[in-house]
mmCIF file with all atom_site columns, N, CA and C in Angstrom:
data_model
loop_
_atom_site.group_PDB
_atom_site.id
_atom_site.type_symbol
_atom_site.label_atom_id
_atom_site.label_alt_id
_atom_site.label_comp_id
_atom_site.label_asym_id
_atom_site.label_entity_id
_atom_site.label_seq_id
_atom_site.pdbx_PDB_ins_code
_atom_site.Cartn_x
_atom_site.Cartn_y
_atom_site.Cartn_z
_atom_site.occupancy
_atom_site.B_iso_or_equiv
_atom_site.pdbx_formal_charge
_atom_site.auth_seq_id
_atom_site.auth_comp_id
_atom_site.auth_asym_id
_atom_site.auth_atom_id
_atom_site.pdbx_PDB_model_num
ATOM 1   N N  . ASP A 1 1  ? 38.988 -98.170  11.981 1.00 0.00 ? 258 ASP A N  1
ATOM 2   C CA . ASP A 1 1  ? 38.636 -98.064  13.487 1.00 0.00 ? 258 ASP A CA 1
ATOM 3   C C  . ASP A 1 1  ? 38.569 -98.805  14.043 1.00 0.00 ? 258 ASP A C  1
ATOM 4   N N  . ILE A 1 2  ? 38.711 -98.760  15.635 1.00 0.00 ? 259 ILE A N  1
ATOM 5   C CA . ILE A 1 2  ? 38.719 -100.208 16.534 1.00 0.00 ? 259 ILE A CA 1
ATOM 6   C C  . ILE A 1 2  ? 37.375 -100.217 17.066 1.00 0.00 ? 259 ILE A C  1
ATOM 7   N N  . LEU A 1 3  ? 36.847 -99.646  17.073 1.00 0.00 ? 260 LEU A N  1
ATOM 8   C CA . LEU A 1 3  ? 34.744 -99.354  17.712 1.00 0.00 ? 260 LEU A CA 1
ATOM 9   C C  . LEU A 1 3  ? 34.220 -100.372 16.655 1.00 0.00 ? 260 LEU A C  1
ATOM 10  N N  . ASP A 1 4  ? 34.324 -99.840  15.297 1.00 0.00 ? 261 ASP A N  1
ATOM 11  C CA . ASP A 1 4  ? 34.143 -100.648 14.451 1.00 0.00 ? 261 ASP A CA 1
ATOM 12  C C  . ASP A 1 4  ? 34.293 -102.295 13.758 1.00 0.00 ? 261 ASP A C  1
ATOM 13  N N  . GLN A 1 5  ? 35.304 -102.320 13.973 1.00 0.00 ? 262 GLN A N  1
ATOM 14  C CA . GLN A 1 5  ? 35.956 -103.590 13.920 1.00 0.00 ? 262 GLN A CA 1
ATOM 15  C C  . GLN A 1 5  ? 35.390 -104.519 14.859 1.00 0.00 ? 262 GLN A C  1
ATOM 16  N N  . MET A 1 6  ? 35.804 -104.117 16.546 1.00 0.00 ? 263 MET A N  1
ATOM 17  C CA . MET A 1 6  ? 34.473 -104.965 17.507 1.00 0.00 ? 263 MET A CA 1
ATOM 18  C C  . MET A 1 6  ? 32.989 -104.740 17.413 1.00 0.00 ? 263 MET A C  1
ATOM 19  N N  . ARG A 1 7  ? 32.052 -103.886 16.760 1.00 0.00 ? 264 ARG A N  1
ATOM 20  C CA . ARG A 1 7  ? 30.598 -104.343 16.640 1.00 0.00 ? 264 ARG A CA 1
ATOM 21  C C  . ARG A 1 7  ? 30.778 -104.768 15.551 1.00 0.00 ? 264 ARG A C  1
ATOM 22  N N  . GLU A 1 8  ? 31.234 -104.821 14.134 1.00 0.00 ? 265 GLU A N  1
ATOM 23  C CA . GLU A 1 8  ? 31.730 -106.277 13.164 1.00 0.00 ? 265 GLU A CA 1
ATOM 24  C C  . GLU A 1 8  ? 31.835 -107.575 13.964 1.00 0.00 ? 265 GLU A C  1
ATOM 25  N N  . GLN A 1 9  ? 32.513 -107.605 14.558 1.00 0.00 ? 266 GLN A N  1
ATOM 26  C CA . GLN A 1 9  ? 32.812 -109.019 15.360 1.00 0.00 ? 266 GLN A CA 1
ATOM 27  C C  . GLN A 1 9  ? 31.902 -109.255 16.713 1.00 0.00 ? 266 GLN A C  1
ATOM 28  N N  . VAL A 1 10 ? 31.137 -108.160 17.411 1.00 0.00 ? 267 VAL A N  1
ATOM 29  C CA . VAL A 1 10 ? 30.235 -109.170 17.216 1.00 0.00 ? 267 VAL A CA 1
ATOM 30  C C  . VAL A 1 10 ? 29.302 -109.227 16.953 1.00 0.00 ? 267 VAL A C  1
ATOM 31  N N  . LYS A 1 11 ? 28.586 -108.424 16.162 1.00 0.00 ? 268 LYS A N  1
ATOM 32  C CA . LYS A 1 11 ? 27.535 -108.214 14.701 1.00 0.00 ? 268 LYS A CA 1
ATOM 33  C C  . LYS A 1 11 ? 27.484 -110.276 14.477 1.00 0.00 ? 268 LYS A C  1
ATOM 34  N N  . LYS A 1 12 ? 28.948 -110.898 14.324 1.00 0.00 ? 269 LYS A N  1
ATOM 35  C CA . LYS A 1 12 ? 29.324 -112.043 13.596 1.00 0.00 ? 269 LYS A CA 1
ATOM 36  C C  . LYS A 1 12 ? 28.803 -112.836 14.403 1.00 0.00 ? 269 LYS A C  1
ATOM 37  N N  . THR A 1 13 ? 29.417 -112.978 15.744 1.00 0.00 ? 270 THR A N  1
ATOM 38  C CA . THR A 1 13 ? 28.944 -114.014 17.161 1.00 0.00 ? 270 THR A CA 1
ATOM 39  C C  . THR A 1 13 ? 27.104 -114.201 17.212 1.00 0.00 ? 270 THR A C  1
ATOM 40  N N  . VAL A 1 14 ? 26.526 -112.997 17.545 1.00 0.00 ? 271 VAL A N  1
ATOM 41  C CA . VAL A 1 14 ? 25.119 -112.687 17.190 1.00 0.00 ? 271 VAL A CA 1
ATOM 42  C C  . VAL A 1 14 ? 24.716 -113.375 16.477 1.00 0.00 ? 271 VAL A C  1
ATOM 43  N N  . GLN A 1 15 ? 25.189 -113.064 14.855 1.00 0.00 ? 272 GLN A N  1
ATOM 44  C CA . GLN A 1 15 ? 24.272 -113.874 14.038 1.00 0.00 ? 272 GLN A CA 1
ATOM 45  C C  . GLN A 1 15 ? 24.734 -115.986 14.090 1.00 0.00 ? 272 GLN A C  1
ATOM 46  N N  . ALA A 1 16 ? 26.039 -115.514 14.338 1.00 0.00 ? 273 ALA A N  1
ATOM 47  C CA . ALA A 1 16 ? 26.657 -117.542 14.077 1.00 0.00 ? 273 ALA A CA 1
ATOM 48  C C  . ALA A 1 16 ? 25.721 -118.055 15.358 1.00 0.00 ? 273 ALA A C  1
ATOM 49  N N  . ALA A 1 17 ? 25.262 -117.432 16.321 1.00 0.00 ? 274 ALA A N  1
ATOM 50  C CA . ALA A 1 17 ? 24.747 -118.142 17.296 1.00 0.00 ? 274 ALA A CA 1
ATOM 51  C C  . ALA A 1 17 ? 23.033 -117.878 17.697 1.00 0.00 ? 274 ALA A C  1
ATOM 52  N N  . TRP A 1 18 ? 22.344 -117.421 16.668 1.00 0.00 ? 275 TRP A N  1
ATOM 53  C CA . TRP A 1 18 ? 21.388 -116.724 16.397 1.00 0.00 ? 275 TRP A CA 1
ATOM 54  C C  . TRP A 1 18 ? 20.398 -117.189 16.849 1.00 0.00 ? 275 TRP A C  1
ATOM 55  N N  . PRO A 1 19 ? 20.331 -118.845 15.841 1.00 0.00 ? 276 PRO A N  1
ATOM 56  C CA . PRO A 1 19 ? 19.240 -120.025 16.475 1.00 0.00 ? 276 PRO A CA 1
ATOM 57  C C  . PRO A 1 19 ? 19.265 -120.387 17.709 1.00 0.00 ? 276 PRO A C  1
ATOM 58  N N  . ASP A 1 20 ? 20.109 -120.243 18.561 1.00 0.00 ? 277 ASP A N  1
ATOM 59  C CA . ASP A 1 20 ? 20.373 -120.986 19.980 1.00 0.00 ? 277 ASP A CA 1
ATOM 60  C C  . ASP A 1 20 ? 19.985 -119.683 20.886 1.00 0.00 ? 277 ASP A C  1
ATOM 61  N N  . LEU A 1 21 ? 20.076 -118.584 20.508 1.00 0.00 ? 278 LEU A N  1
ATOM 62  C CA . LEU A 1 21 ? 20.425 -117.379 21.762 1.00 0.00 ? 278 LEU A CA 1
ATOM 63  C C  . LEU A 1 21 ? 18.135 -117.245 21.472 1.00 0.00 ? 278 LEU A C  1
ATOM 64  N N  . ARG A 1 22 ? 17.757 -117.339 20.096 1.00 0.00 ? 279 ARG A N  1
ATOM 65  C CA . ARG A 1 22 ? 16.381 -116.582 20.350 1.00 0.00 ? 279 ARG A CA 1
ATOM 66  C C  . ARG A 1 22 ? 15.478 -117.538 21.051 1.00 0.00 ? 279 ARG A C  1
ATOM 67  N N  . HIS A 1 23 ? 15.491 -118.803 21.421 1.00 0.00 ? 280 HIS A N  1
ATOM 68  C CA . HIS A 1 23 ? 15.200 -119.982 21.940 1.00 0.00 ? 280 HIS A CA 1
ATOM 69  C C  . HIS A 1 23 ? 14.762 -119.195 24.058 1.00 0.00 ? 280 HIS A C  1
ATOM 70  N N  . ASN A 1 24 ? 16.220 -119.038 24.229 1.00 0.00 ? 281 ASN A N  1
ATOM 71  C CA . ASN A 1 24 ? 16.305 -118.593 25.528 1.00 0.00 ? 281 ASN A CA 1
ATOM 72  C C  . ASN A 1 24 ? 14.962 -117.706 25.761 1.00 0.00 ? 281 ASN A C  1
ATOM 73  N N  . GLN A 1 25 ? 14.533 -118.118 27.243 1.00 0.00 ? 282 GLN A N  1
ATOM 74  C CA . GLN A 1 25 ? 13.647 -117.345 28.227 1.00 0.00 ? 282 GLN A CA 1
ATOM 75  C C  . GLN A 1 25 ? 13.010 -115.942 26.923 1.00 0.00 ? 282 GLN A C  1
ATOM 76  N N  . PRO A 1 26 ? 12.051 -116.467 25.771 1.00 0.00 ? 283 PRO A N  1
ATOM 77  C CA . PRO A 1 26 ? 11.414 -115.872 25.114 1.00 0.00 ? 283 PRO A CA 1
ATOM 78  C C  . PRO A 1 26 ? 11.024 -114.045 26.106 1.00 0.00 ? 283 PRO A C  1
ATOM 79  N N  . GLY A 1 27 ? 11.114 -112.851 25.691 1.00 0.00 ? 284 GLY A N  1
ATOM 80  C CA . GLY A 1 27 ? 10.950 -111.909 26.483 1.00 0.00 ? 284 GLY A CA 1
ATOM 81  C C  . GLY A 1 27 ? 12.209 -111.904 27.120 1.00 0.00 ? 284 GLY A C  1
ATOM 82  N N  . GLY A 1 28 ? 13.294 -111.927 27.131 1.00 0.00 ? 285 GLY A N  1
ATOM 83  C CA . GLY A 1 28 ? 14.288 -111.826 28.439 1.00 0.00 ? 285 GLY A CA 1
ATOM 84  C C  . GLY A 1 28 ? 15.950 -111.516 28.143 1.00 0.00 ? 285 GLY A C  1
ATOM 85  N N  . PHE A 1 29 ? 16.441 -111.017 28.697 1.00 0.00 ? 286 PHE A N  1
ATOM 86  C CA . PHE A 1 29 ? 17.771 -110.404 28.558 1.00 0.00 ? 286 PHE A CA 1
ATOM 87  C C  . PHE A 1 29 ? 19.106 -111.103 28.766 1.00 0.00 ? 286 PHE A C  1
ATOM 88  N N  . GLN A 1 30 ? 19.808 -111.053 28.014 1.00 0.00 ? 287 GLN A N  1
ATOM 89  C CA . GLN A 1 30 ? 21.033 -111.846 28.500 1.00 0.00 ? 287 GLN A CA 1
ATOM 90  C C  . GLN A 1 30 ? 21.984 -110.951 28.507 1.00 0.00 ? 287 GLN A C  1
ATOM 91  N N  . LEU A 1 31 ? 22.877 -110.826 29.335 1.00 0.00 ? 288 LEU A N  1
ATOM 92  C CA . LEU A 1 31 ? 24.101 -110.055 28.726 1.00 0.00 ? 288 LEU A CA 1
ATOM 93  C C  . LEU A 1 31 ? 25.694 -110.704 28.498 1.00 0.00 ? 288 LEU A C  1
ATOM 94  N N  . TYR A 1 32 ? 26.246 -109.978 28.146 1.00 0.00 ? 289 TYR A N  1
ATOM 95  C CA . TYR A 1 32 ? 27.511 -111.000 27.480 1.00 0.00 ? 289 TYR A CA 1
ATOM 96  C C  . TYR A 1 32 ? 28.674 -109.936 27.479 1.00 0.00 ? 289 TYR A C  1
ATOM 97  N N  . GLY A 1 33 ? 29.902 -110.712 27.833 1.00 0.00 ? 290 GLY A N  1
ATOM 98  C CA . GLY A 1 33 ? 30.786 -109.847 27.923 1.00 0.00 ? 290 GLY A CA 1
ATOM 99  C C  . GLY A 1 33 ? 31.724 -110.390 27.165 1.00 0.00 ? 290 GLY A C  1
ATOM 100 N N  . TYR A 1 34 ? 32.357 -109.692 26.509 1.00 0.00 ? 291 TYR A N  1
ATOM 101 C CA . TYR A 1 34 ? 32.749 -109.548 24.683 1.00 0.00 ? 291 TYR A CA 1
ATOM 102 C C  . TYR A 1 34 ? 34.788 -108.970 25.189 1.00 0.00 ? 291 TYR A C  1
ATOM 103 N N  . ASP A 1 35 ? 35.869 -110.313 25.264 1.00 0.00 ? 292 ASP A N  1
ATOM 104 C CA . ASP A 1 35 ? 36.906 -109.803 25.569 1.00 0.00 ? 292 ASP A CA 1
ATOM 105 C C  . ASP A 1 35 ? 37.788 -109.703 23.864 1.00 0.00 ? 292 ASP A C  1
ATOM 106 N N  . PHE A 1 36 ? 38.141 -108.347 23.493 1.00 0.00 ? 293 PHE A N  1
ATOM 107 C CA . PHE A 1 36 ? 39.113 -108.722 22.485 1.00 0.00 ? 293 PHE A CA 1
ATOM 108 C C  . PHE A 1 36 ? 40.353 -108.003 22.695 1.00 0.00 ? 293 PHE A C  1
ATOM 109 N N  . MET A 1 37 ? 41.481 -108.123 22.356 1.00 0.00 ? 294 MET A N  1
ATOM 110 C CA . MET A 1 37 ? 42.818 -107.562 22.006 1.00 0.00 ? 294 MET A CA 1
ATOM 111 C C  . MET A 1 37 ? 42.723 -107.081 20.902 1.00 0.00 ? 294 MET A C  1
ATOM 112 N N  . VAL A 1 38 ? 43.708 -105.571 21.260 1.00 0.00 ? 295 VAL A N  1
ATOM 113 C CA . VAL A 1 38 ? 44.587 -105.173 19.847 1.00 0.00 ? 295 VAL A CA 1
ATOM 114 C C  . VAL A 1 38 ? 45.993 -105.020 19.523 1.00 0.00 ? 295 VAL A C  1
ATOM 115 N N  . ASP A 1 39 ? 46.023 -105.440 17.984 1.00 0.00 ? 296 ASP A N  1
ATOM 116 C CA . ASP A 1 39 ? 47.656 -105.595 17.702 1.00 0.00 ? 296 ASP A CA 1
ATOM 117 C C  . ASP A 1 39 ? 47.763 -104.336 18.112 1.00 0.00 ? 296 ASP A C  1
ATOM 118 N N  . THR A 1 40 ? 49.459 -104.174 17.557 1.00 0.00 ? 297 THR A N  1
ATOM 119 C CA . THR A 1 40 ? 50.188 -103.734 17.186 1.00 0.00 ? 297 THR A CA 1
ATOM 120 C C  . THR A 1 40 ? 49.793 -102.403 15.538 1.00 0.00 ? 297 THR A C  1
ATOM 121 N N  . ASP A 1 41 ? 49.020 -103.133 15.421 1.00 0.00 ? 298 ASP A N  1
ATOM 122 C CA . ASP A 1 41 ? 48.234 -102.977 13.775 1.00 0.00 ? 298 ASP A CA 1
ATOM 123 C C  . ASP A 1 41 ? 46.934 -102.177 14.006 1.00 0.00 ? 298 ASP A C  1
ATOM 124 N N  . PHE A 1 42 ? 46.702 -102.186 15.040 1.00 0.00 ? 299 PHE A N  1
ATOM 125 C CA . PHE A 1 42 ? 45.184 -101.917 15.458 1.00 0.00 ? 299 PHE A CA 1
ATOM 126 C C  . PHE A 1 42 ? 43.790 -101.997 14.644 1.00 0.00 ? 299 PHE A C  1
ATOM 127 N N  . ARG A 1 43 ? 44.433 -103.888 14.897 1.00 0.00 ? 300 ARG A N  1
ATOM 128 C CA . ARG A 1 43 ? 43.504 -104.470 14.971 1.00 0.00 ? 300 ARG A CA 1
ATOM 129 C C  . ARG A 1 43 ? 42.481 -105.467 15.419 1.00 0.00 ? 300 ARG A C  1
ATOM 130 N N  . THR A 1 44 ? 41.697 -105.753 15.280 1.00 0.00 ? 301 THR A N  1
ATOM 131 C CA . THR A 1 44 ? 41.233 -106.221 17.113 1.00 0.00 ? 301 THR A CA 1
ATOM 132 C C  . THR A 1 44 ? 41.121 -107.102 16.525 1.00 0.00 ? 301 THR A C  1
ATOM 133 N N  . TRP A 1 45 ? 41.391 -108.541 18.093 1.00 0.00 ? 302 TRP A N  1
ATOM 134 C CA . TRP A 1 45 ? 40.296 -109.704 18.501 1.00 0.00 ? 302 TRP A CA 1
ATOM 135 C C  . TRP A 1 45 ? 39.673 -109.909 19.068 1.00 0.00 ? 302 TRP A C  1
ATOM 136 N N  . LEU A 1 46 ? 38.897 -110.939 18.402 1.00 0.00 ? 303 LEU A N  1
ATOM 137 C CA . LEU A 1 46 ? 38.004 -111.238 19.797 1.00 0.00 ? 303 LEU A CA 1
ATOM 138 C C  . LEU A 1 46 ? 38.630 -112.630 20.545 1.00 0.00 ? 303 LEU A C  1
ATOM 139 N N  . LEU A 1 47 ? 38.616 -112.667 21.649 1.00 0.00 ? 304 LEU A N  1
ATOM 140 C CA . LEU A 1 47 ? 39.576 -113.530 22.256 1.00 0.00 ? 304 LEU A CA 1
ATOM 141 C C  . LEU A 1 47 ? 38.117 -114.776 23.077 1.00 0.00 ? 304 LEU A C  1
ATOM 142 N N  . GLU A 1 48 ? 37.327 -114.073 23.558 1.00 0.00 ? 305 GLU A N  1
ATOM 143 C CA . GLU A 1 48 ? 36.229 -115.176 24.096 1.00 0.00 ? 305 GLU A CA 1
ATOM 144 C C  . GLU A 1 48 ? 34.879 -113.957 24.393 1.00 0.00 ? 305 GLU A C  1
ATOM 145 N N  . VAL A 1 49 ? 33.738 -115.399 24.537 1.00 0.00 ? 306 VAL A N  1
ATOM 146 C CA . VAL A 1 49 ? 32.379 -114.189 24.595 1.00 0.00 ? 306 VAL A CA 1
ATOM 147 C C  . VAL A 1 49 ? 32.568 -114.665 25.990 1.00 0.00 ? 306 VAL A C  1
ATOM 148 N N  . ASN A 1 50 ? 31.727 -114.521 26.968 1.00 0.00 ? 307 ASN A N  1
ATOM 149 C CA . ASN A 1 50 ? 31.161 -114.406 28.155 1.00 0.00 ? 307 ASN A CA 1
ATOM 150 C C  . ASN A 1 50 ? 29.555 -114.584 28.374 1.00 0.00 ? 307 ASN A C  1
ATOM 151 N N  . GLY A 1 51 ? 29.415 -116.092 28.623 1.00 0.00 ? 308 GLY A N  1
ATOM 152 C CA . GLY A 1 51 ? 27.663 -116.149 28.808 1.00 0.00 ? 308 GLY A CA 1
ATOM 153 C C  . GLY A 1 51 ? 27.482 -115.340 30.427 1.00 0.00 ? 308 GLY A C  1
ATOM 154 N N  . ALA A 1 52 ? 28.251 -115.164 30.917 1.00 0.00 ? 309 ALA A N  1
ATOM 155 C CA . ALA A 1 52 ? 28.111 -114.796 32.684 1.00 0.00 ? 309 ALA A CA 1
ATOM 156 C C  . ALA A 1 52 ? 29.088 -113.445 33.340 1.00 0.00 ? 309 ALA A C  1
ATOM 157 N N  . PRO A 1 53 ? 29.559 -112.944 32.468 1.00 0.00 ? 310 PRO A N  1
ATOM 158 C CA . PRO A 1 53 ? 31.234 -111.842 32.684 1.00 0.00 ? 310 PRO A CA 1
ATOM 159 C C  . PRO A 1 53 ? 30.649 -111.439 33.978 1.00 0.00 ? 310 PRO A C  1
ATOM 160 N N  . ALA A 1 54 ? 31.792 -111.269 34.483 1.00 0.00 ? 311 ALA A N  1
ATOM 161 C CA . ALA A 1 54 ? 32.286 -111.018 36.213 1.00 0.00 ? 311 ALA A CA 1
ATOM 162 C C  . ALA A 1 54 ? 31.072 -109.280 36.076 1.00 0.00 ? 311 ALA A C  1
ATOM 163 N N  . ALA A 1 55 ? 31.621 -108.051 35.410 1.00 0.00 ? 312 ALA A N  1
ATOM 164 C CA . ALA A 1 55 ? 31.181 -107.420 35.101 1.00 0.00 ? 312 ALA A CA 1
ATOM 165 C C  . ALA A 1 55 ? 29.286 -107.265 35.599 1.00 0.00 ? 312 ALA A C  1
ATOM 166 N N  . ALA A 1 56 ? 28.831 -108.247 35.256 1.00 0.00 ? 313 ALA A N  1
ATOM 167 C CA . ALA A 1 56 ? 27.485 -107.762 35.089 1.00 0.00 ? 313 ALA A CA 1
ATOM 168 C C  . ALA A 1 56 ? 27.382 -107.597 36.995 1.00 0.00 ? 313 ALA A C  1
ATOM 169 N N  . ASP A 1 57 ? 27.333 -108.506 37.852 1.00 0.00 ? 314 ASP A N  1
ATOM 170 C CA . ASP A 1 57 ? 26.966 -108.308 38.463 1.00 0.00 ? 314 ASP A CA 1
ATOM 171 C C  . ASP A 1 57 ? 27.738 -106.509 39.671 1.00 0.00 ? 314 ASP A C  1
ATOM 172 N N  . LYS A 1 58 ? 28.299 -105.796 38.809 1.00 0.00 ? 315 LYS A N  1
ATOM 173 C CA . LYS A 1 58 ? 28.424 -104.422 39.691 1.00 0.00 ? 315 LYS A CA 1
ATOM 174 C C  . LYS A 1 58 ? 27.677 -103.479 38.751 1.00 0.00 ? 315 LYS A C  1
ATOM 175 N N  . LEU A 1 59 ? 27.522 -103.667 37.074 1.00 0.00 ? 316 LEU A N  1
ATOM 176 C CA . LEU A 1 59 ? 26.490 -103.239 36.347 1.00 0.00 ? 316 LEU A CA 1
ATOM 177 C C  . LEU A 1 59 ? 25.264 -103.691 36.415 1.00 0.00 ? 316 LEU A C  1
ATOM 178 N N  . ARG A 1 60 ? 24.919 -104.680 37.204 1.00 0.00 ? 317 ARG A N  1
ATOM 179 C CA . ARG A 1 60 ? 23.287 -105.198 36.973 1.00 0.00 ? 317 ARG A CA 1
ATOM 180 C C  . ARG A 1 60 ? 22.417 -104.150 37.440 1.00 0.00 ? 317 ARG A C  1
ATOM 181 N N  . GLU A 1 61 ? 22.130 -103.150 38.290 1.00 0.00 ? 318 GLU A N  1
ATOM 182 C CA . GLU A 1 61 ? 21.316 -101.494 38.532 1.00 0.00 ? 318 GLU A CA 1
ATOM 183 C C  . GLU A 1 61 ? 21.521 -101.510 37.702 1.00 0.00 ? 318 GLU A C  1
ATOM 184 N N  . ARG A 1 62 ? 22.366 -100.387 36.957 1.00 0.00 ? 319 ARG A N  1
ATOM 185 C CA . ARG A 1 62 ? 22.509 -99.772  35.899 1.00 0.00 ? 319 ARG A CA 1
ATOM 186 C C  . ARG A 1 62 ? 21.418 -100.557 34.608 1.00 0.00 ? 319 ARG A C  1
ATOM 187 N N  . ILE A 1 63 ? 22.017 -101.462 34.408 1.00 0.00 ? 320 ILE A N  1
ATOM 188 C CA . ILE A 1 63 ? 20.844 -102.790 33.271 1.00 0.00 ? 320 ILE A CA 1
ATOM 189 C C  . ILE A 1 63 ? 20.091 -102.604 33.445 1.00 0.00 ? 320 ILE A C  1
ATOM 190 N N  . ALA A 1 64 ? 19.172 -102.968 34.622 1.00 0.00 ? 321 ALA A N  1
ATOM 191 C CA . ALA A 1 64 ? 18.019 -103.315 34.810 1.00 0.00 ? 321 ALA A CA 1
ATOM 192 C C  . ALA A 1 64 ? 17.278 -101.454 34.951 1.00 0.00 ? 321 ALA A C  1
ATOM 193 N N  . LYS A 1 65 ? 17.855 -100.327 35.232 1.00 0.00 ? 322 LYS A N  1
ATOM 194 C CA . LYS A 1 65 ? 17.221 -99.777  34.726 1.00 0.00 ? 322 LYS A CA 1
ATOM 195 C C  . LYS A 1 65 ? 16.943 -99.021  33.191 1.00 0.00 ? 322 LYS A C  1
ATOM 196 N N  . SER A 1 66 ? 18.010 -99.593  32.830 1.00 0.00 ? 323 SER A N  1
ATOM 197 C CA . SER A 1 66 ? 18.568 -98.798  31.347 1.00 0.00 ? 323 SER A CA 1
ATOM 198 C C  . SER A 1 66 ? 17.573 -99.896  30.486 1.00 0.00 ? 323 SER A C  1
ATOM 199 N N  . ILE A 1 67 ? 17.039 -101.008 30.701 1.00 0.00 ? 324 ILE A N  1
ATOM 200 C CA . ILE A 1 67 ? 16.435 -102.098 30.069 1.00 0.00 ? 324 ILE A CA 1
ATOM 201 C C  . ILE A 1 67 ? 14.618 -101.890 30.641 1.00 0.00 ? 324 ILE A C  1
ATOM 202 N N  . VAL A 1 68 ? 14.262 -101.359 31.793 1.00 0.00 ? 325 VAL A N  1
ATOM 203 C CA . VAL A 1 68 ? 13.357 -100.763 32.278 1.00 0.00 ? 325 VAL A CA 1
ATOM 204 C C  . VAL A 1 68 ? 12.826 -99.320  31.020 1.00 0.00 ? 325 VAL A C  1
ATOM 205 N N  . GLU A 1 69 ? 13.814 -98.400  31.280 1.00 0.00 ? 326 GLU A N  1
ATOM 206 C CA . GLU A 1 69 ? 13.982 -97.480  30.044 1.00 0.00 ? 326 GLU A CA 1
ATOM 207 C C  . GLU A 1 69 ? 13.290 -98.043  29.489 1.00 0.00 ? 326 GLU A C  1
ATOM 208 N N  . LEU A 1 70 ? 14.089 -98.699  28.552 1.00 0.00 ? 327 LEU A N  1
ATOM 209 C CA . LEU A 1 70 ? 14.522 -98.409  26.739 1.00 0.00 ? 327 LEU A CA 1
ATOM 210 C C  . LEU A 1 70 ? 13.159 -98.985  26.357 1.00 0.00 ? 327 LEU A C  1
ATOM 211 N N  . SER A 1 71 ? 12.931 -100.660 27.433 1.00 0.00 ? 328 SER A N  1
ATOM 212 C CA . SER A 1 71 ? 11.555 -101.613 27.228 1.00 0.00 ? 328 SER A CA 1
ATOM 213 C C  . SER A 1 71 ? 9.994  -101.111 27.547 1.00 0.00 ? 328 SER A C  1
ATOM 214 N N  . ILE A 1 72 ? 10.164 -101.197 28.829 1.00 0.00 ? 329 ILE A N  1
ATOM 215 C CA . ILE A 1 72 ? 8.304  -100.221 29.268 1.00 0.00 ? 329 ILE A CA 1
ATOM 216 C C  . ILE A 1 72 ? 8.106  -98.696  29.254 1.00 0.00 ? 329 ILE A C  1
ATOM 217 N N  . ASP A 1 73 ? 9.372  -98.103  29.637 1.00 0.00 ? 330 ASP A N  1
ATOM 218 C CA . ASP A 1 73 ? 9.095  -96.578  29.832 1.00 0.00 ? 330 ASP A CA 1
ATOM 219 C C  . ASP A 1 73 ? 8.799  -96.024  28.321 1.00 0.00 ? 330 ASP A C  1
ATOM 220 N N  . SER A 1 74 ? 9.680  -96.740  27.567 1.00 0.00 ? 331 SER A N  1
ATOM 221 C CA . SER A 1 74 ? 9.209  -95.253  26.607 1.00 0.00 ? 331 SER A CA 1
ATOM 222 C C  . SER A 1 74 ? 7.993  -96.841  25.386 1.00 0.00 ? 331 SER A C  1
ATOM 223 N N  . ARG A 1 75 ? 7.224  -97.542  26.218 1.00 0.00 ? 332 ARG A N  1
ATOM 224 C CA . ARG A 1 75 ? 6.119  -97.654  25.460 1.00 0.00 ? 332 ARG A CA 1
ATOM 225 C C  . ARG A 1 75 ? 4.633  -97.078  25.917 1.00 0.00 ? 332 ARG A C  1
ATOM 226 N N  . PHE A 1 76 ? 5.249  -96.967  27.408 1.00 0.00 ? 333 PHE A N  1
ATOM 227 C CA . PHE A 1 76 ? 3.913  -96.834  28.696 1.00 0.00 ? 333 PHE A CA 1
ATOM 228 C C  . PHE A 1 76 ? 4.642  -95.695  29.925 1.00 0.00 ? 333 PHE A C  1
ATOM 229 N N  . PRO A 1 77 ? 4.638  -94.766  29.645 1.00 0.00 ? 334 PRO A N  1
ATOM 230 C CA . PRO A 1 77 ? 5.730  -93.571  30.180 1.00 0.00 ? 334 PRO A CA 1
ATOM 231 C C  . PRO A 1 77 ? 4.978  -93.602  31.588 1.00 0.00 ? 334 PRO A C  1
ATOM 232 N N  . PRO A 1 78 ? 6.499  -92.809  32.577 1.00 0.00 ? 335 PRO A N  1
ATOM 233 C CA . PRO A 1 78 ? 5.737  -93.234  33.873 1.00 0.00 ? 335 PRO A CA 1
ATOM 234 C C  . PRO A 1 78 ? 5.016  -91.713  34.428 1.00 0.00 ? 335 PRO A C  1
ATOM 235 N N  . PRO A 1 79 ? 3.933  -91.570  35.025 1.00 0.00 ? 336 PRO A N  1
ATOM 236 C CA . PRO A 1 79 ? 3.005  -89.827  35.348 1.00 0.00 ? 336 PRO A CA 1
ATOM 237 C C  . PRO A 1 79 ? 3.966  -89.383  35.883 1.00 0.00 ? 336 PRO A C  1
ATOM 238 N N  . PRO A 1 80 ? 3.953  -87.794  35.521 1.00 0.00 ? 337 PRO A N  1
ATOM 239 C CA . PRO A 1 80 ? 4.487  -86.990  35.675 1.00 0.00 ? 337 PRO A CA 1
ATOM 240 C C  . PRO A 1 80 ? 5.008  -86.689  36.903 1.00 0.00 ? 337 PRO A C  1
#
């Protein structure tokens, strides 16, 4: 499955970079953009990882809302 291959490649890159990533802005969040190519045999190839993807500006509001919901609202629900 293409998505499984992509997940595995993302997992491997995060594991490889983890010693450096975990020291950046404790409690902070970083958005990474992964570029993949799928060949004619449906194998995925990781082309690059971007630390400041172009889509981040377009997604900023949705991402911020999701982060608040996951990290704050899940522990401290807003009043009804």
